CSV table of C-alpha atoms and ligand atoms in Angstrom, one decimal:
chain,number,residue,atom,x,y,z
A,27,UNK,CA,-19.3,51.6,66.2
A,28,UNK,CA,-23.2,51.3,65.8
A,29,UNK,CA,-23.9,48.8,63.9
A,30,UNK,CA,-27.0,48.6,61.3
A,31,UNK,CA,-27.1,44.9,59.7
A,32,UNK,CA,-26.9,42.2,62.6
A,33,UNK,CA,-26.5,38.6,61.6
A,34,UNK,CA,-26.6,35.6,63.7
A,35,UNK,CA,-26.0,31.9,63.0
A,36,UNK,CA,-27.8,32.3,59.8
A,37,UNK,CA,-28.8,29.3,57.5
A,38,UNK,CA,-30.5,28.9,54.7
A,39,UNK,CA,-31.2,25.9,52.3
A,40,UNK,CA,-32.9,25.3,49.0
A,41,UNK,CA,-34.3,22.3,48.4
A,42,UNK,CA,-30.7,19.6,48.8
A,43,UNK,CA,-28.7,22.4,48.6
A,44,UNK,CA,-27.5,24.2,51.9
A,45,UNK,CA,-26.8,28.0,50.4
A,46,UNK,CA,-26.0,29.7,53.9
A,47,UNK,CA,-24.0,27.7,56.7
A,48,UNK,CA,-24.1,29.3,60.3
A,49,UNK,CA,-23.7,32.7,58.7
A,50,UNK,CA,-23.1,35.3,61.2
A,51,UNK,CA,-21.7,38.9,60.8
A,52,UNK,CA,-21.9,42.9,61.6
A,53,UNK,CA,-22.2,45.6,59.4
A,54,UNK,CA,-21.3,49.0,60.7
A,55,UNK,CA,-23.8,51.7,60.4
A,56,UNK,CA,-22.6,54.8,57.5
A,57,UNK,CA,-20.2,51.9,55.9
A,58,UNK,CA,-20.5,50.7,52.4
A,59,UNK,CA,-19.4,47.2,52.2
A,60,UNK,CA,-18.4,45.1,49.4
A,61,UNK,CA,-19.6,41.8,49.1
A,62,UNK,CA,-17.7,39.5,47.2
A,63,UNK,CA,-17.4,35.5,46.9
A,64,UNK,CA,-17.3,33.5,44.0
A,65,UNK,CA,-20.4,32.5,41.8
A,66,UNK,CA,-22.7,30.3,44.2
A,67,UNK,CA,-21.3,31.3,47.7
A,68,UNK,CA,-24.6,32.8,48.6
A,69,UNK,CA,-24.7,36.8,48.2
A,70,UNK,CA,-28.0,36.9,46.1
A,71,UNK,CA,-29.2,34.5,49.2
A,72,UNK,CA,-28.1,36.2,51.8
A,73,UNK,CA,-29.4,40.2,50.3
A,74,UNK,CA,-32.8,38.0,50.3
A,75,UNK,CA,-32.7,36.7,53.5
A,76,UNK,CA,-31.7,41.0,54.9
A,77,UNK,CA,-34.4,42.0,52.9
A,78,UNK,CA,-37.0,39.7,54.2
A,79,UNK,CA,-37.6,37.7,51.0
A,80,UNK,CA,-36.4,34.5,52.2
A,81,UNK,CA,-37.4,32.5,55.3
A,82,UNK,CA,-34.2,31.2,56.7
A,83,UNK,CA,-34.1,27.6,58.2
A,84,UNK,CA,-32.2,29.0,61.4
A,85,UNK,CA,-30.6,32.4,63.1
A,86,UNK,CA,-31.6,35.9,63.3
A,87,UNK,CA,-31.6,39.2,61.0
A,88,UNK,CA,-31.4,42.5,62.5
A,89,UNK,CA,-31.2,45.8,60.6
A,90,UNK,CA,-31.5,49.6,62.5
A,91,UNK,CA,-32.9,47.4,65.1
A,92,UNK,CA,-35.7,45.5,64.1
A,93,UNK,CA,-36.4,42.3,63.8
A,94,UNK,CA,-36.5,41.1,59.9
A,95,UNK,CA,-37.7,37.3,60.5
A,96,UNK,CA,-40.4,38.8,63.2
A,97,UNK,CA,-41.2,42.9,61.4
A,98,UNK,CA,-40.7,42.1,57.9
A,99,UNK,CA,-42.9,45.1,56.8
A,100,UNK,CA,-41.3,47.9,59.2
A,101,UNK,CA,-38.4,46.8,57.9
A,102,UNK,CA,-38.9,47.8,54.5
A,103,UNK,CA,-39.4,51.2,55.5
A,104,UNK,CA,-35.8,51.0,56.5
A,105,UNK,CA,-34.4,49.3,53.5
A,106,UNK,CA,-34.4,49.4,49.9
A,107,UNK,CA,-33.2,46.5,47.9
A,108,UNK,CA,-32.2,46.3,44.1
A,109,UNK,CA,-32.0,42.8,43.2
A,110,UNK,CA,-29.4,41.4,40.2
A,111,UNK,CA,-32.4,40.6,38.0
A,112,UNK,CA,-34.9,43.5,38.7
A,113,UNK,CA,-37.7,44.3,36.5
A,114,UNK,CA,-39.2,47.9,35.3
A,115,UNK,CA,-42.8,48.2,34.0
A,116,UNK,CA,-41.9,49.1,30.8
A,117,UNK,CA,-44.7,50.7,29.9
A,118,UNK,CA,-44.7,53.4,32.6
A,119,UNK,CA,-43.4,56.3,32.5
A,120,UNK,CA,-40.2,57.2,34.7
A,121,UNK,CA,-42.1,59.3,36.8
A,122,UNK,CA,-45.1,57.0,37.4
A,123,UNK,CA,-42.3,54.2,38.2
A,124,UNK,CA,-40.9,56.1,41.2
A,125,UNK,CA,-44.7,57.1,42.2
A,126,UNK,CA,-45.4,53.5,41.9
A,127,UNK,CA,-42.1,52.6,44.2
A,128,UNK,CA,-43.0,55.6,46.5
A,129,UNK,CA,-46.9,54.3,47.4
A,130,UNK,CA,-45.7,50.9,47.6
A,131,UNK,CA,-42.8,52.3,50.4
A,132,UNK,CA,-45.9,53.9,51.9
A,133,UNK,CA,-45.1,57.4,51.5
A,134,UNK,CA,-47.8,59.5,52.1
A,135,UNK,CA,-49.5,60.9,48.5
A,136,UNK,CA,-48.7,64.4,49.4
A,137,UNK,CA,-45.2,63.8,50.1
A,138,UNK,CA,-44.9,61.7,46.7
A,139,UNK,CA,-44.7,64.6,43.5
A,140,UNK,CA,-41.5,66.3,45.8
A,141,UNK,CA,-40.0,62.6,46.6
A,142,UNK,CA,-40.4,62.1,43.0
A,143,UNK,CA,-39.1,65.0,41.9
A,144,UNK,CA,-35.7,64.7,44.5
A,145,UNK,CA,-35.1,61.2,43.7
A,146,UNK,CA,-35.4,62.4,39.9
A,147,UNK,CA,-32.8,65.0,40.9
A,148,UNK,CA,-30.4,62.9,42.4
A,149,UNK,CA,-29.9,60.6,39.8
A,150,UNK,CA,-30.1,63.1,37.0
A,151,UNK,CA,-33.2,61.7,36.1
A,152,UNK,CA,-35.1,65.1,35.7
A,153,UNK,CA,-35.3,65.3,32.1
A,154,UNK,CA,-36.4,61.5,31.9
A,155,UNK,CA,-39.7,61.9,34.0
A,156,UNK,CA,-42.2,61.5,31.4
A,157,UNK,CA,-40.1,58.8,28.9
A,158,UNK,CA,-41.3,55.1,29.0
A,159,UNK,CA,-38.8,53.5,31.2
A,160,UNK,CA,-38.7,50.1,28.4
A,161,UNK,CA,-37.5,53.0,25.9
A,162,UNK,CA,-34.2,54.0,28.1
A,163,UNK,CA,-30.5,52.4,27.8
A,164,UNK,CA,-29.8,50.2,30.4
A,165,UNK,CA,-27.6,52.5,32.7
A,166,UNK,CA,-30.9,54.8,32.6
A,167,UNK,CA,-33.0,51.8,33.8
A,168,UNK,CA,-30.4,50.6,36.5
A,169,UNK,CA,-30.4,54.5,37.6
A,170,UNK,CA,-34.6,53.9,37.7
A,171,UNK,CA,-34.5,51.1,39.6
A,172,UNK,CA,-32.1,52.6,41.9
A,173,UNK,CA,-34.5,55.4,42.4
A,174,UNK,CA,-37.5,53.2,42.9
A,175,UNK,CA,-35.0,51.6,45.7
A,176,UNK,CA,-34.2,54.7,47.6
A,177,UNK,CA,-37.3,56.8,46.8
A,178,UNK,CA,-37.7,56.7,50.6
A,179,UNK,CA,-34.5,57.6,51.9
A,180,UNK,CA,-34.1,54.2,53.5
A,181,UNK,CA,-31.4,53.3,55.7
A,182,UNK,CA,-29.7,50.3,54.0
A,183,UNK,CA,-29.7,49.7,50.3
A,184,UNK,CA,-28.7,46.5,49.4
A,185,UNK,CA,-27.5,46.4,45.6
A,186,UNK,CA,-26.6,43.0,44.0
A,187,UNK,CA,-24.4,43.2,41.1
A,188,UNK,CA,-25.8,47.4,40.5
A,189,UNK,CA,-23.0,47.4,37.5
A,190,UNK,CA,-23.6,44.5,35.4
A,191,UNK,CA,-24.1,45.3,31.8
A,192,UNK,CA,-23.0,49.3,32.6
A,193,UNK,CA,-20.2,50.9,30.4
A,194,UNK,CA,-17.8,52.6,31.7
A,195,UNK,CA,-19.4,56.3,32.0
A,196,UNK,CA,-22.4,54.5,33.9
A,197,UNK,CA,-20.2,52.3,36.2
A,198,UNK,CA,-18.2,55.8,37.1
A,199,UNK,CA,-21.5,57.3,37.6
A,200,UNK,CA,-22.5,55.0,40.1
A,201,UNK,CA,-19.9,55.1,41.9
A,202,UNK,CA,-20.6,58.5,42.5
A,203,UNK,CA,-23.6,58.3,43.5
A,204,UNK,CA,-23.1,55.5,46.4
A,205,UNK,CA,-20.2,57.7,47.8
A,206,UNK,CA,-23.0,60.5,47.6
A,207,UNK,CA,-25.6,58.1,49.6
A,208,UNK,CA,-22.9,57.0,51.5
A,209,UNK,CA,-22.2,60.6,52.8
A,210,UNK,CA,-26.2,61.3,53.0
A,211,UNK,CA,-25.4,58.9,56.0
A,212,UNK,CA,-26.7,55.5,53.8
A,213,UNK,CA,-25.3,52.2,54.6
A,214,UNK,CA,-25.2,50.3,51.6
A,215,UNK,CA,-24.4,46.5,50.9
A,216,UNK,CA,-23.1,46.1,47.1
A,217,UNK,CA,-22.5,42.9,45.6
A,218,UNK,CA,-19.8,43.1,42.7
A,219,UNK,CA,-17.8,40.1,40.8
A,220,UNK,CA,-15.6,43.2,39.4
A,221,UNK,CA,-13.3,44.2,42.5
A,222,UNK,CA,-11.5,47.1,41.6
A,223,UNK,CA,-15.2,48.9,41.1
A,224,UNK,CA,-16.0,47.7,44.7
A,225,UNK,CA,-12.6,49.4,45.5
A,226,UNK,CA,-13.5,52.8,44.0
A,227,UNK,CA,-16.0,53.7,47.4
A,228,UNK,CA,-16.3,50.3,50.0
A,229,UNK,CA,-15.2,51.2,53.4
A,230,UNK,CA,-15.5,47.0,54.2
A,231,UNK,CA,-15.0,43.8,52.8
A,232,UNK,CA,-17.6,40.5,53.1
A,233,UNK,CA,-16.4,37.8,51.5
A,234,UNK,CA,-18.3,34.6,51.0
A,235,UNK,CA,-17.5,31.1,50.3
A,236,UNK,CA,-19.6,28.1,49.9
A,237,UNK,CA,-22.1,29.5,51.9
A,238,UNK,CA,-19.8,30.5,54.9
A,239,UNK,CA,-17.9,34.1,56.1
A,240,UNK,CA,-14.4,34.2,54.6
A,241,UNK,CA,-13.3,37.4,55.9
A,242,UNK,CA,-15.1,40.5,57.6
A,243,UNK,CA,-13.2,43.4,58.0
A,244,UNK,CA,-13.1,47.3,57.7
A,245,UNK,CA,-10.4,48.2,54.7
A,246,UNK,CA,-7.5,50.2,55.8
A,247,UNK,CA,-4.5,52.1,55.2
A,248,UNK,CA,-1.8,49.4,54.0
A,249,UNK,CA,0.3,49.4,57.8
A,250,UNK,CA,3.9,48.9,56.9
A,251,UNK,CA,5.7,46.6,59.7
A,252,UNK,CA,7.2,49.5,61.8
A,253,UNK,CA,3.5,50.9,61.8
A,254,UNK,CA,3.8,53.5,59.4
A,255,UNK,CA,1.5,54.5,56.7
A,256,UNK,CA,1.7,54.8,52.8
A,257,UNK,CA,0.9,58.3,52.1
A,258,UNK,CA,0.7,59.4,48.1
A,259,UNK,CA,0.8,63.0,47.4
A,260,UNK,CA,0.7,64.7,44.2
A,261,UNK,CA,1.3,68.2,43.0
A,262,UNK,CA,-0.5,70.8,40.6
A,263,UNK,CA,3.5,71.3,38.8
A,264,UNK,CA,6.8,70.3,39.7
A,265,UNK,CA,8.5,72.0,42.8
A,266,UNK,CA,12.0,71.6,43.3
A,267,UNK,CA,12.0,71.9,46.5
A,268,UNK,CA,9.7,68.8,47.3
A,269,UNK,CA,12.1,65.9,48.2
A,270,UNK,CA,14.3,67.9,49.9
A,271,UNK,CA,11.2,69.2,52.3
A,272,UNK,CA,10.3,65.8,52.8
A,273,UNK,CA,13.8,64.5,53.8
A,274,UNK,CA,13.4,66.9,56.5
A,275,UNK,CA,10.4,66.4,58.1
A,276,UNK,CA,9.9,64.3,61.5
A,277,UNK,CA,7.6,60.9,60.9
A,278,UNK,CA,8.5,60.8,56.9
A,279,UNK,CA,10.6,58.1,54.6
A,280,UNK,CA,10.1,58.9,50.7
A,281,UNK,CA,9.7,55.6,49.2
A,282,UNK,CA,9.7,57.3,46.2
A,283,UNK,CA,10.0,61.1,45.6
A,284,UNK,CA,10.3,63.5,42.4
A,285,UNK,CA,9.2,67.0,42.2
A,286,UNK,CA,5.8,66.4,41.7
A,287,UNK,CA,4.9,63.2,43.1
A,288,UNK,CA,5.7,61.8,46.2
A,289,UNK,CA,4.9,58.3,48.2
A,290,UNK,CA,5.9,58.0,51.5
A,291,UNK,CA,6.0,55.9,55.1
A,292,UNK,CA,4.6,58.1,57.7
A,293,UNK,CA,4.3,57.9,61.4
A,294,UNK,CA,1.5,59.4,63.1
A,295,UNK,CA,-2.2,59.1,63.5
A,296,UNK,CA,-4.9,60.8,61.2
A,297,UNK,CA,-4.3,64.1,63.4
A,298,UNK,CA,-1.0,63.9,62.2
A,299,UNK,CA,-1.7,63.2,58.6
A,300,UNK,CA,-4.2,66.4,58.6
A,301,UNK,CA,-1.0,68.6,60.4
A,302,UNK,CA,1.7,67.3,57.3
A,303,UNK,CA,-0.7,68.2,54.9
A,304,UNK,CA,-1.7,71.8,56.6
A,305,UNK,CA,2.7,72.5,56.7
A,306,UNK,CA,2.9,71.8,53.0
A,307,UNK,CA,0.4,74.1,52.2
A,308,UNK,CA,1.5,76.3,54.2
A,309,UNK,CA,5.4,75.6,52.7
A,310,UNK,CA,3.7,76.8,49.3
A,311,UNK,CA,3.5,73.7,47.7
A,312,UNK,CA,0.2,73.3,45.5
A,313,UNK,CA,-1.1,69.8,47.1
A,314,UNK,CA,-3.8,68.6,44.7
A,315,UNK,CA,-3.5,64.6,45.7
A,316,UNK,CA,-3.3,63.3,49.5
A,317,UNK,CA,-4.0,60.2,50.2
A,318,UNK,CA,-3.4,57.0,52.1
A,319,UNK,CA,-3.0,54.3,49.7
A,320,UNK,CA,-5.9,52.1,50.2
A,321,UNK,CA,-5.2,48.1,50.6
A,322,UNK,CA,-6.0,46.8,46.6
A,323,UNK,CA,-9.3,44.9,47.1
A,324,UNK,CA,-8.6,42.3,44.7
A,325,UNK,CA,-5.3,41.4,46.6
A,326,UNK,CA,-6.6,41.1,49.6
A,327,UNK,CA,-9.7,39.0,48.6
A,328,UNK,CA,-7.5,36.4,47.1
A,329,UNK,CA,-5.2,36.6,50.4
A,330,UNK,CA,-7.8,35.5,52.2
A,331,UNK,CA,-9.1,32.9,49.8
A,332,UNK,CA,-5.1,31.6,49.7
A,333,UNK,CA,-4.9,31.4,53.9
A,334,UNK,CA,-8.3,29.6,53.4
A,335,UNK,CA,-7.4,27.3,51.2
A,336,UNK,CA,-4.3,26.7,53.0
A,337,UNK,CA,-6.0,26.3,56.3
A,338,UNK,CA,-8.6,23.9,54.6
A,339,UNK,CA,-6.1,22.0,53.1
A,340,UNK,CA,-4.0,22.1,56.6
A,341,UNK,CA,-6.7,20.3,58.4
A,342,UNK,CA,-6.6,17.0,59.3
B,414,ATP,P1,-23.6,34.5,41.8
B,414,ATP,O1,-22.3,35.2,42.0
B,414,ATP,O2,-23.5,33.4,40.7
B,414,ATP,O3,-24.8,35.4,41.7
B,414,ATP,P2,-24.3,34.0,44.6
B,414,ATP,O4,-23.1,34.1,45.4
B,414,ATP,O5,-25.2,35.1,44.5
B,414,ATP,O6,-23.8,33.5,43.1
B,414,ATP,P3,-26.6,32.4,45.3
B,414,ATP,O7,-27.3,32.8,44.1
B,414,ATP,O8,-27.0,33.0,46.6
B,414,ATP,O9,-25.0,32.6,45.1
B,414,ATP,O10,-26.6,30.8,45.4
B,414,ATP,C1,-26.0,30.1,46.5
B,414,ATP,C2,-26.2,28.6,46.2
B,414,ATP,O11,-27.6,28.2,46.2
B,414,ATP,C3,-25.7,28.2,44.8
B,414,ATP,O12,-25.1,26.9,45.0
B,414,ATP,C4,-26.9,28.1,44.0
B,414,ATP,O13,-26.8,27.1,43.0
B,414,ATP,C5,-28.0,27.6,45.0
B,414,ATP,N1,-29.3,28.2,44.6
B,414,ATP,C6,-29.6,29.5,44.4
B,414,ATP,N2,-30.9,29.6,44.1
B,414,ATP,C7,-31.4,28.4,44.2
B,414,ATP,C8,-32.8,27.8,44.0
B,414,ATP,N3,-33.8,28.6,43.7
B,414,ATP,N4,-32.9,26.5,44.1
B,414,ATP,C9,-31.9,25.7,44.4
B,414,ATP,N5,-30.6,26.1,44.6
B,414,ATP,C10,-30.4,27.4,44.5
């Protein structure tokens, strides 16, 4: 696994108040990862202190590499950071705020209209350029200020709280988009308090807790005890034939079948997985869903904020 965000024995205090306590964790290069604590655990501190903005009292920072406390500025070509409280010039023009964002990243001016005019693109912004940014809704402005952040195709884009305030259509639209950086080969951090949005496209969980790492972890499959998988497959109609098909297939228990939906415990690997789905084509059956069914973020959070508590409580 490479890894892009290296933390070690981090802390960080305001002035009587410690906000990060011996903070130390990985995050894998190409992941997304959700980062989720309750209010005060130190995410807004800790996206500071990764993107340079804060000096920390102790420990080390490295992302793709470098050095943050020691390379602050070559950093910054590597990152792009979109805090919970970010500000547009309201005055500007879309297109003159990503220019502005593009010669602050240091782009050079003749690669800036075409930056500006892909960034535009990517975030359906084209038909935006030349409105004032103060006169756009604020799911426009977020999508700005997410332009202004990635303008030049940084590595890691850290994004604290990117939804709040969004409706639904604009929190959907997001989504898209980070699973679109995220397969442009981005690594994004996102801060969220809403879970099952951070559910829609994390790969891994952070959790935070007064300051401290509650749980770092890739999200999986749900495992079943005997090893096995949840799969959940769907159908374009009903097929008669489905349950049946199923009963007979090596590696699969229905855990719950009808003709055009089916969730199942298999056994085998994601080779495996690829060679069920590849028979039931091939049986005729018109698979439009195929899935593993993806541990519920929300659950497992408060898990793990449960064993804490427990183990807190536990101690002598
Ligand atoms: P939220 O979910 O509410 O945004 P958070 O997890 O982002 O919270 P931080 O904003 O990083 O938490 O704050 C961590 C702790 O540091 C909190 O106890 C907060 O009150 C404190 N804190 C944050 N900023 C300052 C500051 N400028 N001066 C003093 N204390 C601060």
């Amino acid at each position: 696994m490479d890894i892009m965000i290296k933390i070690s024995g981090l802390t960080f205090d305001y002035p009587g108040r410690r906000a990060l306590d011996d903070v130390s964790l990985e995050v894998a290069a190409g992941s997304v990862t959700a980062l989720v604590g309750p209010n005060g655990a130190g995410k807004t501190t800790l996206m500071r202190c990764i993107a340079g903005l804060e000096t920390p009292l102790a420990g080390s920072i490295e992302v793709a590499g470098m050095d943050v406390i020691e390379q602050p500025r070559a950093v910054h070509r590597s990152m792009g950071y979109l805090s919970d409280f970010f500000g547009l010039y309201q005055e500007l023009s879309v297109a003159r705020c990503l220019e502005y964002a593009a010669a602050s990243q240091g782009l050079p001016d003749a690669a800036i209209p075409q930056a500006i005019r892909d960034t535009a693109h990517q975030l359906q912004l084209t038909d935006r350029l030349s409105q004032a940014s103060g006169s756009l809704s604020r799911g426009l402005r977020q999508r700005v200020a997410i332009g202004q952040a990635i303008i030049h195709r940084p590595k890691v884009l850290l994004l604290d709280e990117p939804a709040s305030g969004l409706d639904p259509e604009a929190r959907s639209q997001l989504a898209a988009l980070f699973r679109q950086l995220q397969a442009g080969g981005m690594t994004l951090l996102v801060s969220s308090h809403i879970l099952a949005e951070l559910d829609e496209y994390s790969t891994h969980l952070l959790a935070l807790r007064d300051g401290r790492v509650l749980e770092s972890r890739a999200l999986q499959g749900v495992a079943q005890t005997d090893g096995a998988r949840i799969l959940r497959l769907q159908l374009a109609a009903p097929d008669a034939r489905l349950a049946d098909w199923l009963h007979a297939r090596p590696g699969v228990v229905c855990r719950n079948v009808d003709s055009g939906f089916a969730e199942i415990n298999f056994q085998g690997d994601a080779n495996a997985q690829a060679a069920l789905l590849a028979a039931l084509v091939q049986a005729g059956f018109a698979v439009t869903g195929f899935a593993e069914h993806k541990e519920n973020l929300q659950q497992s959070y408060l898990r793990s904020v449960a064993a804490h508590l427990e183990s807190v409580e536990s101690a002598p």
